Each structure stands twice: as structure tokens, then as C-alpha cells.
XYZ file of C-alpha atoms in Angstrom:
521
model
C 84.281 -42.873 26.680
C 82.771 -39.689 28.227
C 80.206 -39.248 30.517
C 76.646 -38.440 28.803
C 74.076 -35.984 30.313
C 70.203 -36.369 29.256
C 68.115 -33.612 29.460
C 64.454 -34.338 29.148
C 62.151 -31.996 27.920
C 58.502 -32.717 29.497
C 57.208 -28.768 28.638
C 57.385 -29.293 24.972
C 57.007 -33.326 24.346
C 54.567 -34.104 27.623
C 53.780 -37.531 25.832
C 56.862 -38.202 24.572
C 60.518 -37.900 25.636
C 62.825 -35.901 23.869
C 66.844 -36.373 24.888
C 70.043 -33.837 24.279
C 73.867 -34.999 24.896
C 76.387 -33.019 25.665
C 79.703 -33.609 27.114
C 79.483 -33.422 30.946
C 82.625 -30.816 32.058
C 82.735 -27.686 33.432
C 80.179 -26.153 31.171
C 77.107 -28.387 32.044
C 75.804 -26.190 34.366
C 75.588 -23.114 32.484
C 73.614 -24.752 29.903
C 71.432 -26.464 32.211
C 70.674 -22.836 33.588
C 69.961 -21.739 29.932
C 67.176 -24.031 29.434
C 65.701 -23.372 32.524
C 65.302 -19.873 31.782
C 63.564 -20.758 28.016
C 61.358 -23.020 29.553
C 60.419 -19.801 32.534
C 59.736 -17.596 29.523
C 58.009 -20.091 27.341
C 55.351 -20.517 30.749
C 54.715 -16.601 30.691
C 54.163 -16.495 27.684
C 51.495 -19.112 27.857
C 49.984 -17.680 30.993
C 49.785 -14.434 29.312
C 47.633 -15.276 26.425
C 45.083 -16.882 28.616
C 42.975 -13.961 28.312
C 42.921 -14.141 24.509
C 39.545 -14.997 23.336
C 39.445 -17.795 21.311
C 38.882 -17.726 17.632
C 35.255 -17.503 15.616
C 33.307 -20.789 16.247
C 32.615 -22.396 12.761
C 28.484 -21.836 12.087
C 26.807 -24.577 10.519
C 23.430 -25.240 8.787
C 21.749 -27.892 9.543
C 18.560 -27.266 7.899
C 16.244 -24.851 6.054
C 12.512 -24.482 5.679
C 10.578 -24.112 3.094
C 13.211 -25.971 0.799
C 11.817 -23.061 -2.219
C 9.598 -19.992 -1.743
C 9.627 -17.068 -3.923
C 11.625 -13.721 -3.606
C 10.428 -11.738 -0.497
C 9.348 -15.141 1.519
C 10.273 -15.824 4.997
C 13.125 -18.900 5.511
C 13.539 -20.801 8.255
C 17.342 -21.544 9.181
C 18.583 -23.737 11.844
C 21.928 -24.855 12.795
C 24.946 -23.675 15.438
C 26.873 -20.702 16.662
C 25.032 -17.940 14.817
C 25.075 -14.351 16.017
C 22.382 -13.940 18.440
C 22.202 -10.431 17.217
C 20.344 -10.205 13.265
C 23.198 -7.675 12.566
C 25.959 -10.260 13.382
C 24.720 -12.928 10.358
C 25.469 -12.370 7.263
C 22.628 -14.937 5.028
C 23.402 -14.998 1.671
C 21.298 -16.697 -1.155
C 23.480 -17.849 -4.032
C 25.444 -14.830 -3.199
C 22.740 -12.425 -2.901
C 22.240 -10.848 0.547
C 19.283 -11.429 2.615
C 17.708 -9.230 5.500
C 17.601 -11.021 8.529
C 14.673 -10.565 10.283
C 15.093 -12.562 13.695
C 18.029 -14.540 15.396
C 19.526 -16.894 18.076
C 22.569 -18.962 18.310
C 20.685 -21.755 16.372
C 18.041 -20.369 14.444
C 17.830 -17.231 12.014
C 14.967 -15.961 9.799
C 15.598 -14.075 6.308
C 13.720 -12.711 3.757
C 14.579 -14.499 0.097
C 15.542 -10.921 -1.245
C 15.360 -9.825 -4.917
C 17.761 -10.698 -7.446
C 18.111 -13.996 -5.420
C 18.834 -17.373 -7.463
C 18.273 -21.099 -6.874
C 21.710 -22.211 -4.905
C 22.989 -22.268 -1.881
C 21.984 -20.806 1.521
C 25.443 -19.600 3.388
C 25.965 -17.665 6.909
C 28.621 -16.004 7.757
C 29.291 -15.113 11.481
C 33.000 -12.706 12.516
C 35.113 -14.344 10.107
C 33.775 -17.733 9.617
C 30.804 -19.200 6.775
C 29.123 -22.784 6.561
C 26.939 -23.599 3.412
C 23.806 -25.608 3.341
C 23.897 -29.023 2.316
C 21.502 -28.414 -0.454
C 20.517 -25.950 -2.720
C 17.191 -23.534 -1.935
C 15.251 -23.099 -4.864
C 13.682 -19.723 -5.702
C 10.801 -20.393 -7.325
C 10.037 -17.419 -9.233
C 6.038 -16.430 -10.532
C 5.851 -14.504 -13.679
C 5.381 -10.573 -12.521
C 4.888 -11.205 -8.892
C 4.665 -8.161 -6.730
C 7.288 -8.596 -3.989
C 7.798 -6.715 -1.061
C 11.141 -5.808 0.691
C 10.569 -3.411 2.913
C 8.003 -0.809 4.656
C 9.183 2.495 5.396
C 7.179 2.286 9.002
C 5.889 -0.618 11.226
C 2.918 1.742 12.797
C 0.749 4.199 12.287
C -2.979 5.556 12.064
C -5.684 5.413 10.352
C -4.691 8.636 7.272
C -0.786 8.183 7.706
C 1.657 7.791 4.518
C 3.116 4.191 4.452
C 5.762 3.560 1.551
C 6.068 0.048 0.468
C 9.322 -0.967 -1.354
C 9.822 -3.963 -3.599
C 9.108 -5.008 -7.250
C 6.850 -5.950 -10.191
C 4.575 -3.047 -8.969
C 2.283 -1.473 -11.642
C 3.073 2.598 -12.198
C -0.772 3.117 -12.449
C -1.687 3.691 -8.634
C -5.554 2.604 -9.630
C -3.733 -1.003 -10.940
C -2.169 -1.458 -7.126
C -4.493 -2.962 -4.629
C -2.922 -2.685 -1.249
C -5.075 -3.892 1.638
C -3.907 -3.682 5.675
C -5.215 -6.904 6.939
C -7.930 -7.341 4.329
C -9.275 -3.194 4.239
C -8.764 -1.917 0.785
C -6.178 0.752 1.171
C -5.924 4.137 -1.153
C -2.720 4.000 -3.884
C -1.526 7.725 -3.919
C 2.069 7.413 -6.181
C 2.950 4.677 -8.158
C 6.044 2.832 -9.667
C 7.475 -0.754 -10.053
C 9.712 -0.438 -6.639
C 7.470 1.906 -4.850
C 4.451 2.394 -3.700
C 2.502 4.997 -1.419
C -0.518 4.149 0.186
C -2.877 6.030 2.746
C -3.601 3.891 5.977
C -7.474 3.177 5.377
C -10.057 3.596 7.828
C -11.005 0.848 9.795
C -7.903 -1.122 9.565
C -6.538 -3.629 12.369
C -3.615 -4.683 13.224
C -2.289 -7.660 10.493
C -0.303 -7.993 7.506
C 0.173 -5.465 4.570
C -0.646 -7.436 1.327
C 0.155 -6.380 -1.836
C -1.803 -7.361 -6.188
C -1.328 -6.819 -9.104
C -2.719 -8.491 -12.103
C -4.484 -11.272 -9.778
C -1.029 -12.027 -8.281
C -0.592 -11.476 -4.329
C 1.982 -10.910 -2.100
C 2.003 -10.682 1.693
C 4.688 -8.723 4.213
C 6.455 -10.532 6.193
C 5.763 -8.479 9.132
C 2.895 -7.605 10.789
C 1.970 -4.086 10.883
C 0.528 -2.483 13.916
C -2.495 0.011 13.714
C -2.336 2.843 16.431
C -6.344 4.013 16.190
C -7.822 7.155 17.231
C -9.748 6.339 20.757
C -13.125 8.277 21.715
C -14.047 8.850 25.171
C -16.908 11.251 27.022
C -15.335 14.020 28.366
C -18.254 15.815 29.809
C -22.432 14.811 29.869
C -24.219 12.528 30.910
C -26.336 11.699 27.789
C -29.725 12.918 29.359
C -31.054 16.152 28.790
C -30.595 19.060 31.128
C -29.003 21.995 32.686
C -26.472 20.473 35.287
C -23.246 21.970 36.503
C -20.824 19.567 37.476
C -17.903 17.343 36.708
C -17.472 15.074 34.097
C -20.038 12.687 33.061
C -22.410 13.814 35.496
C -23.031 17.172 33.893
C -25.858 17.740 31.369
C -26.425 19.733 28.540
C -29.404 19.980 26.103
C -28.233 19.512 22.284
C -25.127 21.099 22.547
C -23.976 22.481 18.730
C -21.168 24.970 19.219
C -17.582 24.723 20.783
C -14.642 26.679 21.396
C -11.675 26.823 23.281
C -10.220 30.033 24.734
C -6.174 30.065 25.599
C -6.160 28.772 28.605
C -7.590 25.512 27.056
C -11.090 26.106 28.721
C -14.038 24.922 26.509
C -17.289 26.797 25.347
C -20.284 25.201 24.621
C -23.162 26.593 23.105
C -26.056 24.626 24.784
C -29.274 25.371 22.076
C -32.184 23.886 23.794
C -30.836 25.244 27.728
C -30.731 28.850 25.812
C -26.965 28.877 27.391
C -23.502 29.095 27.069
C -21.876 26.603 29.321
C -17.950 26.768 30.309
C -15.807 23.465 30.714
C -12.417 23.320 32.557
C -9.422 21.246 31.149
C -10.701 18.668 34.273
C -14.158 18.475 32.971
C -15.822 20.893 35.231
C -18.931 22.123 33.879
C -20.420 25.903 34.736
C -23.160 28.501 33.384
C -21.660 31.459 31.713
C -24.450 33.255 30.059
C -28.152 31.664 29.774
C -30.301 34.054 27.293
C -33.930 35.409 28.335
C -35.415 35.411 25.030
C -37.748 31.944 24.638
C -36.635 31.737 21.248
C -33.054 31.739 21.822
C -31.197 28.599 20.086
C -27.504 29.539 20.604
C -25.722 27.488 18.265
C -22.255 28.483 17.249
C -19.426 30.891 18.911
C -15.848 31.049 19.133
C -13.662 32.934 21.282
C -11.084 35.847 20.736
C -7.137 36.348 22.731
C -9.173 38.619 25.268
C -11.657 36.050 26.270
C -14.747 37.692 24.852
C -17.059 35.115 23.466
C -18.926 35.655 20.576
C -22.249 33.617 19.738
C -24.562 33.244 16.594
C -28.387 33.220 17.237
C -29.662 31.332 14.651
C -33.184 31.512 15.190
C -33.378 35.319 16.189
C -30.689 36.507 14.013
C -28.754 38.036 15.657
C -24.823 37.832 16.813
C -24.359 38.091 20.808
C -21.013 39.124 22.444
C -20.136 37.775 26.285
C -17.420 39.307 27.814
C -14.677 38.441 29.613
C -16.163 39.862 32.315
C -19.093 37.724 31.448
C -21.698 40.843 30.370
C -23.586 39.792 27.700
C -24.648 42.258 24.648
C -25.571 42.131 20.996
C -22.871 43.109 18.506
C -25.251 43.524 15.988
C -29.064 44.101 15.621
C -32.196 41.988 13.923
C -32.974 41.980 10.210
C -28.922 41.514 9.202
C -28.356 37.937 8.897
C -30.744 34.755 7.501
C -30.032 31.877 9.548
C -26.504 32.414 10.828
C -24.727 29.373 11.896
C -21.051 29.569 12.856
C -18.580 32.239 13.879
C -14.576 33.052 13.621
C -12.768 35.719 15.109
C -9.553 37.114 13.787
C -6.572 38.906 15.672
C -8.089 42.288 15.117
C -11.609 41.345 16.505
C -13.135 40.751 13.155
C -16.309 38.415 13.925
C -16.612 36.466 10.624
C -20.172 34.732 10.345
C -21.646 31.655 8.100
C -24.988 33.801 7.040
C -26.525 30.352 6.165
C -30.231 31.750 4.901
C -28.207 34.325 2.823
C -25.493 32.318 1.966
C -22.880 34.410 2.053
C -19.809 35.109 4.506
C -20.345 38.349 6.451
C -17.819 40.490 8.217
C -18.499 42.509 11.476
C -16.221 44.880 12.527
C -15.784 45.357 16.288
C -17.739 48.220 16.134
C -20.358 46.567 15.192
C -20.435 47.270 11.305
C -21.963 44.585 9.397
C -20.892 43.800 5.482
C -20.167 40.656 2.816
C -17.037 39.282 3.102
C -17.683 36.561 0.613
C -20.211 34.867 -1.991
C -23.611 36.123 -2.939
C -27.364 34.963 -2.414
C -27.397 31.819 -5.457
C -27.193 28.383 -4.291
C -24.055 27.321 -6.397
C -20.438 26.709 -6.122
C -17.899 29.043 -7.505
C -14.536 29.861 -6.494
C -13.352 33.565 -7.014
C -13.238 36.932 -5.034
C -15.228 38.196 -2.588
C -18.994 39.062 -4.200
C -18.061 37.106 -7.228
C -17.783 33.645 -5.014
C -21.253 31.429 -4.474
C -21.754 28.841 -2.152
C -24.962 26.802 -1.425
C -25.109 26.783 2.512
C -21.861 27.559 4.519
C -22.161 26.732 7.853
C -19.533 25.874 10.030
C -16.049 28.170 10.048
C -12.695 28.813 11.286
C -9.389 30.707 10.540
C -6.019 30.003 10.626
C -2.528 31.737 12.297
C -2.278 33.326 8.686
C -6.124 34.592 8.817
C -7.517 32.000 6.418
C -11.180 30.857 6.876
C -12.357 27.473 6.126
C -16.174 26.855 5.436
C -18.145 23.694 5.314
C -20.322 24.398 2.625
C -22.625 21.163 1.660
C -20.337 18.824 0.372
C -17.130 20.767 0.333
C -14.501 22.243 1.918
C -14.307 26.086 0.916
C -11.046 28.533 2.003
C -10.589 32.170 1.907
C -7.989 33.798 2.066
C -7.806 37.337 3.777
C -7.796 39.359 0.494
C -11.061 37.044 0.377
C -10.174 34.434 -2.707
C -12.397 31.685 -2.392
C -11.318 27.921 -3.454
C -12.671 24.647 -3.030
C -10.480 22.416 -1.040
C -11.748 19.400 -0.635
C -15.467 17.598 -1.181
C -17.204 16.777 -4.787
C -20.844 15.090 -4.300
C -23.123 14.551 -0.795
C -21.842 11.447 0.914
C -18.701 9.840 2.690
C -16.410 8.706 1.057
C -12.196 8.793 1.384
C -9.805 9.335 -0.672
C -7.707 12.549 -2.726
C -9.546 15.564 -1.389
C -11.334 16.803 -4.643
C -13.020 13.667 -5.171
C -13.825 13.024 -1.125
C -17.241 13.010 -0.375
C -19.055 14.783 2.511
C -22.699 15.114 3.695
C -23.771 18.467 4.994
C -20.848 18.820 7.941
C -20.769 21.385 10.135
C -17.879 21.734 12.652
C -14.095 22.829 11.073
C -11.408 23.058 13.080
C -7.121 23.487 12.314
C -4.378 22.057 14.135
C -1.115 23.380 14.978
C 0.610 21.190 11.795
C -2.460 22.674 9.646
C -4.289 19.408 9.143
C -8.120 20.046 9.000
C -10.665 18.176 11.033
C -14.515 17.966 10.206
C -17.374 16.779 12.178
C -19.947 15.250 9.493
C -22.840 14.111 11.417
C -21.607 10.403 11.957
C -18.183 10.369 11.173
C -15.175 12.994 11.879
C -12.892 13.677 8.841
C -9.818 14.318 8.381
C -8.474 16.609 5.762
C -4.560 16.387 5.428
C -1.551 18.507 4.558
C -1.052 17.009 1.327
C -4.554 16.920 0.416
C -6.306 13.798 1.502
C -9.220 13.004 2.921
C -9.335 10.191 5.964
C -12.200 9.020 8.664
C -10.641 9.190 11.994
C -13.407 8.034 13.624
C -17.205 6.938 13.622
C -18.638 3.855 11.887
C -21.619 5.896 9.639
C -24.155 4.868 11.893
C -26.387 6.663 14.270
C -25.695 6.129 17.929
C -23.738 6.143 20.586
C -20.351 4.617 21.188
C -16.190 4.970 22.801
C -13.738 2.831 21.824
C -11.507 2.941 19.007
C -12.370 5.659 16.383
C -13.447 2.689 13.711
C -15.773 1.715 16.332
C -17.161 5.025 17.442
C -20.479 5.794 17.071
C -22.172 9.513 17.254
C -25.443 10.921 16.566
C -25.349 14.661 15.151
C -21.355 15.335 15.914
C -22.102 19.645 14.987
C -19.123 21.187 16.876
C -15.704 20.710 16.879
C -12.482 22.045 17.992
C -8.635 21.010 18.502
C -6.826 21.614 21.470
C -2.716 22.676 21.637
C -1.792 18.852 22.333
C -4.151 17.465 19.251
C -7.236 16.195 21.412
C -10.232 17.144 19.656
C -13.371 17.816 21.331
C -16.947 17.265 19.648
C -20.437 18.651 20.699
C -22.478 15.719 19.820
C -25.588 17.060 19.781
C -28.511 14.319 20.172
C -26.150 12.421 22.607
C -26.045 15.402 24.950
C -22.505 15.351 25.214
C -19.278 16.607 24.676
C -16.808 13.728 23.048
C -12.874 13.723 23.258
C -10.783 11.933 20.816
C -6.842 11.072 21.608
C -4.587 9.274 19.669
């Protein structure tokens, strides 16, 4: 009987015992050496995959919440080893993808989206998906708005928001959008999109969304950036006092310029003076006028520094140079009442000849003659002498050499052949909305920015007239007073001048609160 060898195998079989014969002779040896070296391998191969990472953990749900909720409604999942990233779940409801909105390795938030069904809630995570138990039910309302998505998160009072979603009406005036509760304005309408202007006034909250009595609410809250009002320079009492800041005075200030070095020019009526403010705040005396019945009131400045000022009550136009020698560019018995002045790129002084109505030209010689309208108290667009307006008085021009007139109730521009149009304003008041039917009362200061939006001071308020033609209060809450904060809590009292800055600060000579007021945003 021959000898038996048993080999035991412990690497494969730890638990159990696994036994080879073979005859024991010369050859025993060589094939004890060849398992040996299997078993070597077999170990290296095991140590090597040790860095392998180990396959997709199996998600689960364990629960939902609310069990049914209609399209565009917030759910609540819970369970294990989801993606803590929102990009790294994939929610479906009865096979219909779902934003997700938040996530952690045990809870996930999702919007119900459209299209979505009553079934089953699955996530899928890498390669792996779990189901719920149970099915969600989508519990769908006859012709209920529903929001997916908002094309921004923030923004100010006057910016563009586009809402996404369904059962919209395509009559803007049968969409009522509100940001947290403030009516908003409906510019473009359809069933999946709407465009709305961010109203005035409006906080920080959700964006909510009717039509035909039936409301629906975003699912995120939307964050209002407001406009913020500050003192730049004055103290609020009346005086003549050169200094820095808040503790400089000025007596009704109406005018304000800027010159390029970002230095502001105030025309200070009741001090008879033209005062100079410093991008710090520092407050000096350029000019103060002899004549008792002096009432400098507007004045803007040209590329060489001169200054140019309207006398309203003397009628006359004054010119400061840079070198701070003050003349008259033109003589008495020329103007009725001018208000306001612009200066073009070729020294052109253009002047709102309030008493007379009309928009006069003086050359830099001196050379006085109607640029625009004639001496009726209407409105009527058209070309130079054939134009009317009832009582320009603030102005400015553009880059391109465009003036822009507050006249009344409206926004007027000219162009430099001297076409007049309405722009913006219909009846005395305030009121937002598309510029043609905006309402103004009796404004004064005009300014441009660098993106041509157009900013207004209208005694309580300070408008803004947009690219695209719409009309927006940036700040001021229509009452008479004093007060910084956010622009929707503002309060001024007489805001006359007003000018922009190359960053987008604009500065306003509020005139009964003897000072000059800066608004950021």
C-alpha cells in the first residue's frame, strides 16, 4: 500500500480542511514547491488590491415628508449613504427627475418637478438606487402656477428677474408676482415664463407667484440687495462752513456737478456761493457772488474745469474758471428764470430757460440762441422751434451729445440735430412702472451713468429710468424728511441736484436738509 501525503490548504478553506493525495516518491517535493509558490502569488495579489476602494454603498429611503404636495413643492427625504454633494443624487419621481436643492449623507431636499406623477420616490447615488416604500402622491390643482426655477437669487430694487415654470397666463396684467408680499411689475408674459421688475420697497422673502386666485410660492428665498443712503457732506443746519464731512454747512444747496477728477460742485443758493467738495468730503469756497440777489442754483462743469452757473433770479449765466475768476458769459434781459445747465465737448453751455420755456444754446463766445421748444406751455415732440415743453428745468448730456430735460412730469431727450422726444413720464405724481406711463412730480436733477441708465431726483424720491425703458424708485419713502438707511427707508426733503460718479455713487443736493446725500449700492 503506498505511502499517502496530505496537503492542507488553510489560505483558501481557513474554516474548513481541504486534503490532496499523491504518491509520496521522488516527485513530492517539487510539487510541494509548486503550491507554495501559488499560494505566494495568490497573497500579492490580495495585498495589492487593498487600496481598491470598495464598491457604491446601497442608499436607502427611509422616509419622505409631505407624503403628497403638488408639482414645484419642497420634499423632505431621509434615509442612508446619499451624496453629500446635491449633484451626486439623482431623485427621481415616478421617473421624472427632480432638482435637488440641499443634501447630506441622510437627508436630501427636491423640488416635485413638472411632468411628475403619483409613484415612487427613487435615489440613485454612483451606481446604486433604493425606492421608497410607498408611493408619493402628486396632488395636482387645476391650472396651478408652478415655479421651477429663477434665473437669479439677488438683486435690487429695478433689476430683471425671470421666473420659469407653468400654468402662467400670457397676459402680463393677469400675472401677479409679489417679492415677499410687494406687488411686483409683469413686463413679458407666457405660460413657462415670466419677467418681472424687482419692486420698490421689497425685503428679503419668498417670490410668490397667481393666477386666477391660485398661488404658488418659491422654494427659495430671494435676497434683496437695496440701495443704502448716507450724508456725505453737511451738517443739516444752515450756514457757510468749510470743513470735512458732516461738519460742513451749506444753505439750500440746489445744484451739483462733478468735474474729472471726481471733485463735487455745489451751488449753495441762499450762501450766494459755489462750494467745492473733495472725493474725502472736504468742503471749500470757490466763488461767493456780491450781488444780494444772487440765488445760484444750477451749474455743471466742462473737461477744462471751468464751471458754469445759472442765476436764476438775476438772469444771467456766470462762468468760474479753472483758475477760479469768475465772469458772466452772458448779459441780463436773455433768459426768464433759468434753472439748469449742460456743457458739451465743444464748450456749448446748454440752459433750461424755465420762464421762457425753451432750451437755449450759448456758444463759448458768448452768443445766445434757441436750441429747442418755443414759449407755449405744452408738450410736443419734434425739431428744434417746432418742440414745446411746459417748464424744463433740470438737464444733462450724454458721451453721444444727447440732452435730457425734466420737464413737469416727463422725461424729454434731444438729440444733437435737436429732435425732441418724450422718454419717460405721463401725468404729475409717482408712480413705477413702463416709462410712458411712469409718473413724476415736477423733478429737477437728471443725471446718466456710464451703462446709460438715467437717474432723477423728484423732490422725495430718486428715480430710476432704465435701459430698456422702465421706471424704478431707488430710494426715498414719498415723505418729507430726513433719513439714511436703506433706499426704501430714505427720507429727503427737496432732493434738486443730482449727479453720478465713475463707480455709480450718486450724490444729491438735498436742499431743505442742508446737505449733500450719497447713495451706494
Amino acid at each position: 500500500m503506498q505511502d499517502k501525503l496530505y496537503i492542507v490548504n488553510l489560505f483558501y478553506y481557513p474554516k474548513k480542511y481541504s486534503t490532496m493525495t499523491i504518491p509520496k516518491n521522488k516527485y513530492w517535493f517539487l510539487f510541494l514547491t509548486i503550491i507554495l509558490l501559488i499560494t505566494i502569488t495568490g497573497c500579492h495579489k490580495s495585498s495589492s488590491n487593498d487600496n481598491i476602494p470598495p464598491p457604491n454603498l446601497l442608499p436607502t429611503i427611509t422616509n419622505f415628508t409631505p407624503a403628497n404636495a403638488n408639482i414645484g413643492s419642497q420634499v423632505v427625504i431621509t434615509g442612508t449613504n446619499f451624496s453629500t454633494s446635491p449633484s451626486g443624487n439623482i431623485v427621481k419621481f415616478n421617473g421624472i427627475t427632480a432638482s435637488v436643492i440641499t443634501a447630506s449623507s441622510t437627508q436630501l431636499t427636491a423640488s416635485v418637478p413638472v411632468g411628475a406623477t403619483t409613484g415612487r420616490i427613487t435615489v440613485t447615488v454612483g451606481s446604486q438606487t433604493a425606492a421608497a416604500a410607498t408611493d408619493f402622491i402628486v396632488t395636482v390643482t387645476a391650472n396651478l402656477p408652478v415655479i421651477t426655477s429663477i434665473s437669479t437669487t439677488t438683486g435690487r430694487p429695478g433689476d430683471q428677474v425671470i421666473i420659469l415654470g407653468a400654468n402662467f397666463n400670457n397676459i402680463a396684467s393677469f400675472d401677479t408676482v409679489r417679492f415677499n408680499g410687494i406687488l411686483a411689475f409683469v413686463t413679458i408674459a407666457s405660460p413657462t415664463q415670466l419677467t418681472v421688475r424687482i419692486p420698490a420697497g421689497a425685503s428679503s422673502g419668498n417670490i410668490s407667484v397667481t393666477v386666477n386666485g391660485l398661488t404658488s410660492t418659491s422654494s427659495i428665498t430671494f435676497i434683496i440687495s437695496d440701495y443704502q443712503v448716507s450724508t456725505f457732506t453737511g451738517s443739516g443746519v444752515g450756514g457757510l462752513l468749510d470743513n470735512v464731512g458732516t461738519a460742513a454747512k451749506f444753505s439750500y444747496p440746489e445744484g451739483i456737478a462733478k468735474d474729472n477728477s471726481g471733485n463735487l460742485y455745489v451751488a449753495d443758493q441762499y450762501n450766494r456761493s459755489v462750494r467745492k467738495i473733495t472725493p474725502s468730503g472736504l468742503v471749500s469756497t470757490v466763488a461767493t457772488f456780491a450781488n444780494p440777489s444772487s440765488t445760484p442754483n444750477g451749474l455743471a462743469v466742462d473737461a477744462s474745469g471751468n464751471i458754469y452757473v445759472t442765476e436764476r433770479d438775476i438772469n444771467i449765466i456766470r462762468k468760474i474758471s479753472s483758475s477760479g475768476v469768475v465772469s458772466d458769459l452772458t448779459g441780463t434781459g436773455l433768459f426768464n428764470y433759468p434753472l439748469d445747465v449742460a456743457v458739451d465737448a465743444a464748450g456749448n453751455v446748454f440752459v433750461t430757460d424755465w420762464g421762457n420755456r425753451r432750451i437755449r444754446k450759448v456758444t463759448p463766445a458768448g452768443v445766445v440762441s434757441t436750441f429747442a421748444g418755443s414759449d407755449t406751455s405744452l408738450t410736443y415732440d419734434g425739431t428744434g422751434l417746432g418742440s414745446r415743453f411746459i417748464g424744463p428745468r433740470g438737464i444733462t448730456i450724454d458721451a453721444a451729445g444727447n440732452l435730457y430735460v425734466t420737464d413737469y412730469s416727463k422725461i424729454r431727450k434731444i438729440t444733437p440735430t435737436g429732435v425732441v422726444s418724450t422718454i419717460a413720464g405721463s401725468n404729475a405724481g409717482y408712480a413705477d412702472g413702463p416709462a410712458l406711463s411712469a409718473m413724476f412730480f415736477n423733478p429737477k436733477g437728471i443725471a446718466i451713468d456710464a451703462s446709460g441708465n438715467i437717474f432723477i431726483a423728484d423732490k422725495v424720491k430718486i428715480r430710476k429710468l432704465t435701459t430698456d425703458g422702465f421706471v424704478i424708485t431707488i430710494a426715498g419713502t414719498g415723505n418729507y424728511g430726513f433719513a439714511n438707511g436703506p433706499g426704501s427707508m430714505a427720507e429727503f426733503d427737496y432732493a434738486e441736484g443730482l449727479v453720478v460718479d465713475a463707480s455709480g455713487n450718486i450724490f444729491i443736493a438735498d436742499n431743505t436738509n442742508n446737505r449733500i446725500r450719497k447713495i451706494t449700492f
